Amino acid sequence: MNWTLEVVIVPVSDVDRAKTFYADQLGFTVDHDTVISDEARIVQLTPPGSGCSIVIGKGVVPQMPPGSLKGLQLVVPDLKRAHEELVGRGVEVSEIQVVGQNPRPVPDPLDNVGFVFFADPDGNTWGVQQISSRA
């Protein structure tokens, strides 16, 4: 039996501002934006190519302090290109960092150990790791 992680709740203070950041600056697809009432709204967004989405909203999502989610991670095959894309979209992103050493020889020295980091407008933090192929 497969157990797949498909949705992560991201706590935000302003749903419209967060939706703009994730959709327009990060390029996530807006799967749906459902307004249930003036006090209840759910927005689901999915990173390109991902099987896992994020949900932001109010009134019907678990109460968590905005910005309290730390260390979400995206994986890309080309970190240099991803960094350029984030910068081009106006995201405040760290320079490429190498964290640790590769456990085995790899075609690209950034595989497994290359990262960039950024935060959304509420302070939820994300890492982006390069993995161009899996063993």
Coordinates of C-alpha atoms in Angstrom, one line a residue:
M1 CA 0.0 0.0 0.0
N2 CA 1.3 3.5 -0.9
W3 CA 0.9 6.3 1.6
T4 CA 1.2 9.6 -0.2
L5 CA 1.5 13.1 1.3
E6 CA -0.7 15.3 -0.8
V7 CA -1.6 18.4 1.2
V8 CA 0.3 20.6 3.7
I9 CA -1.5 23.4 5.5
V10 CA 0.5 26.7 5.4
P11 CA -0.6 29.2 8.0
V12 CA -0.9 32.8 6.7
S13 CA -2.3 36.1 7.9
D14 CA -3.6 37.4 4.6
V15 CA -5.0 34.8 2.1
D16 CA -4.9 37.1 -0.9
R17 CA -1.3 38.2 -0.3
A18 CA -0.2 34.6 0.2
K19 CA -2.0 33.5 -2.9
T20 CA -0.3 36.2 -4.9
F21 CA 3.1 35.1 -3.6
Y22 CA 2.7 31.4 -4.2
A23 CA 0.9 31.7 -7.6
D24 CA 2.6 34.8 -9.1
Q25 CA 6.1 34.7 -7.6
L26 CA 6.7 31.0 -7.1
G27 CA 4.6 29.9 -10.1
F28 CA 2.4 27.4 -8.1
T29 CA -0.8 26.4 -9.9
V30 CA -4.0 27.6 -8.2
D31 CA -6.1 24.4 -8.1
H32 CA -9.1 26.0 -6.5
D33 CA -10.1 29.1 -4.5
T34 CA -13.2 28.3 -2.6
V35 CA -15.1 30.9 -0.7
I36 CA -17.5 29.2 1.7
S37 CA -18.6 32.4 3.5
D38 CA -17.1 35.7 4.6
E39 CA -15.3 33.9 7.4
A40 CA -14.3 30.7 5.5
R41 CA -12.1 30.3 2.4
I42 CA -9.8 27.6 1.1
V43 CA -7.1 28.0 -1.5
Q44 CA -5.2 25.0 -2.8
L45 CA -2.0 25.5 -4.8
T46 CA 0.5 23.0 -6.3
P47 CA 4.1 23.5 -7.2
P48 CA 4.8 22.6 -10.9
G49 CA 5.3 18.9 -11.2
S50 CA 4.5 18.1 -7.5
G51 CA 2.1 15.4 -6.2
C52 CA 1.7 17.5 -3.0
S53 CA -0.2 20.7 -2.7
I54 CA -0.4 23.4 -0.1
V55 CA -3.6 24.9 1.3
I56 CA -3.9 28.4 2.7
G57 CA -7.2 29.8 4.0
K58 CA -9.2 31.0 6.9
G59 CA -12.0 29.6 9.0
V60 CA -11.8 26.0 7.9
V61 CA -8.1 25.3 8.2
P62 CA -6.4 24.4 11.5
Q63 CA -5.5 27.4 13.6
M64 CA -1.7 27.9 13.5
P65 CA 0.2 31.1 14.0
P66 CA 1.0 32.7 10.6
G67 CA 4.7 32.0 9.8
S68 CA 5.1 29.1 12.2
L69 CA 5.7 26.5 9.5
K70 CA 9.5 26.1 9.1
G71 CA 11.6 23.9 6.8
L72 CA 9.2 23.0 4.0
Q73 CA 11.3 21.7 1.1
L74 CA 11.0 21.6 -2.7
V75 CA 13.3 19.5 -4.9
V76 CA 14.4 20.6 -8.4
P77 CA 16.8 19.0 -10.9
D78 CA 18.6 22.3 -11.7
L79 CA 19.3 24.5 -8.7
K80 CA 21.0 27.2 -10.6
R81 CA 18.1 27.6 -13.0
A82 CA 15.6 27.5 -10.1
H83 CA 17.6 30.2 -8.3
E84 CA 17.6 32.4 -11.4
E85 CA 13.8 31.9 -11.8
L86 CA 13.1 32.8 -8.2
V87 CA 15.3 35.9 -8.4
G88 CA 13.5 36.8 -11.7
R89 CA 10.2 36.5 -10.0
G90 CA 11.2 38.9 -7.2
V91 CA 11.6 36.3 -4.5
E92 CA 14.1 37.2 -1.8
V93 CA 16.2 34.0 -1.9
S94 CA 19.5 33.0 -0.5
E95 CA 22.6 32.4 -2.6
I96 CA 23.2 28.7 -3.5
Q97 CA 24.7 26.9 -0.5
V98 CA 26.4 23.5 -0.3
V99 CA 25.3 21.7 2.9
G100 CA 27.4 18.7 3.7
Q101 CA 29.1 16.2 1.4
N102 CA 27.7 13.8 -1.2
P103 CA 27.4 10.3 0.1
R104 CA 28.5 8.9 -3.3
P105 CA 29.9 10.2 -6.6
V106 CA 27.3 12.3 -8.5
P107 CA 27.3 13.9 -12.0
D108 CA 26.7 17.4 -10.6
P109 CA 28.4 18.6 -7.4
L110 CA 25.2 20.3 -6.3
D111 CA 23.2 17.1 -6.3
N112 CA 21.9 16.2 -2.9
V113 CA 23.8 19.0 -1.1
G114 CA 22.9 22.2 -3.0
F115 CA 20.2 24.4 -1.5
V116 CA 18.6 27.8 -1.6
F117 CA 16.3 29.2 1.1
F118 CA 13.4 31.7 1.1
A119 CA 10.4 32.7 3.2
D120 CA 6.9 33.7 2.3
P121 CA 5.5 37.1 3.4
D122 CA 4.4 35.6 6.8
G123 CA 7.8 34.0 7.5
N124 CA 7.0 30.4 6.7
T125 CA 10.4 29.1 5.5
W126 CA 11.2 26.9 2.5
G127 CA 14.3 25.2 1.2
V128 CA 15.0 24.1 -2.4
Q129 CA 17.3 21.2 -2.9
Q130 CA 18.9 19.9 -6.1
I131 CA 18.4 16.2 -6.9
S132 CA 18.9 15.6 -10.6
S133 CA 18.6 11.9 -10.4
R134 CA 17.8 9.3 -7.8
A135 CA 19.7 6.1 -7.1

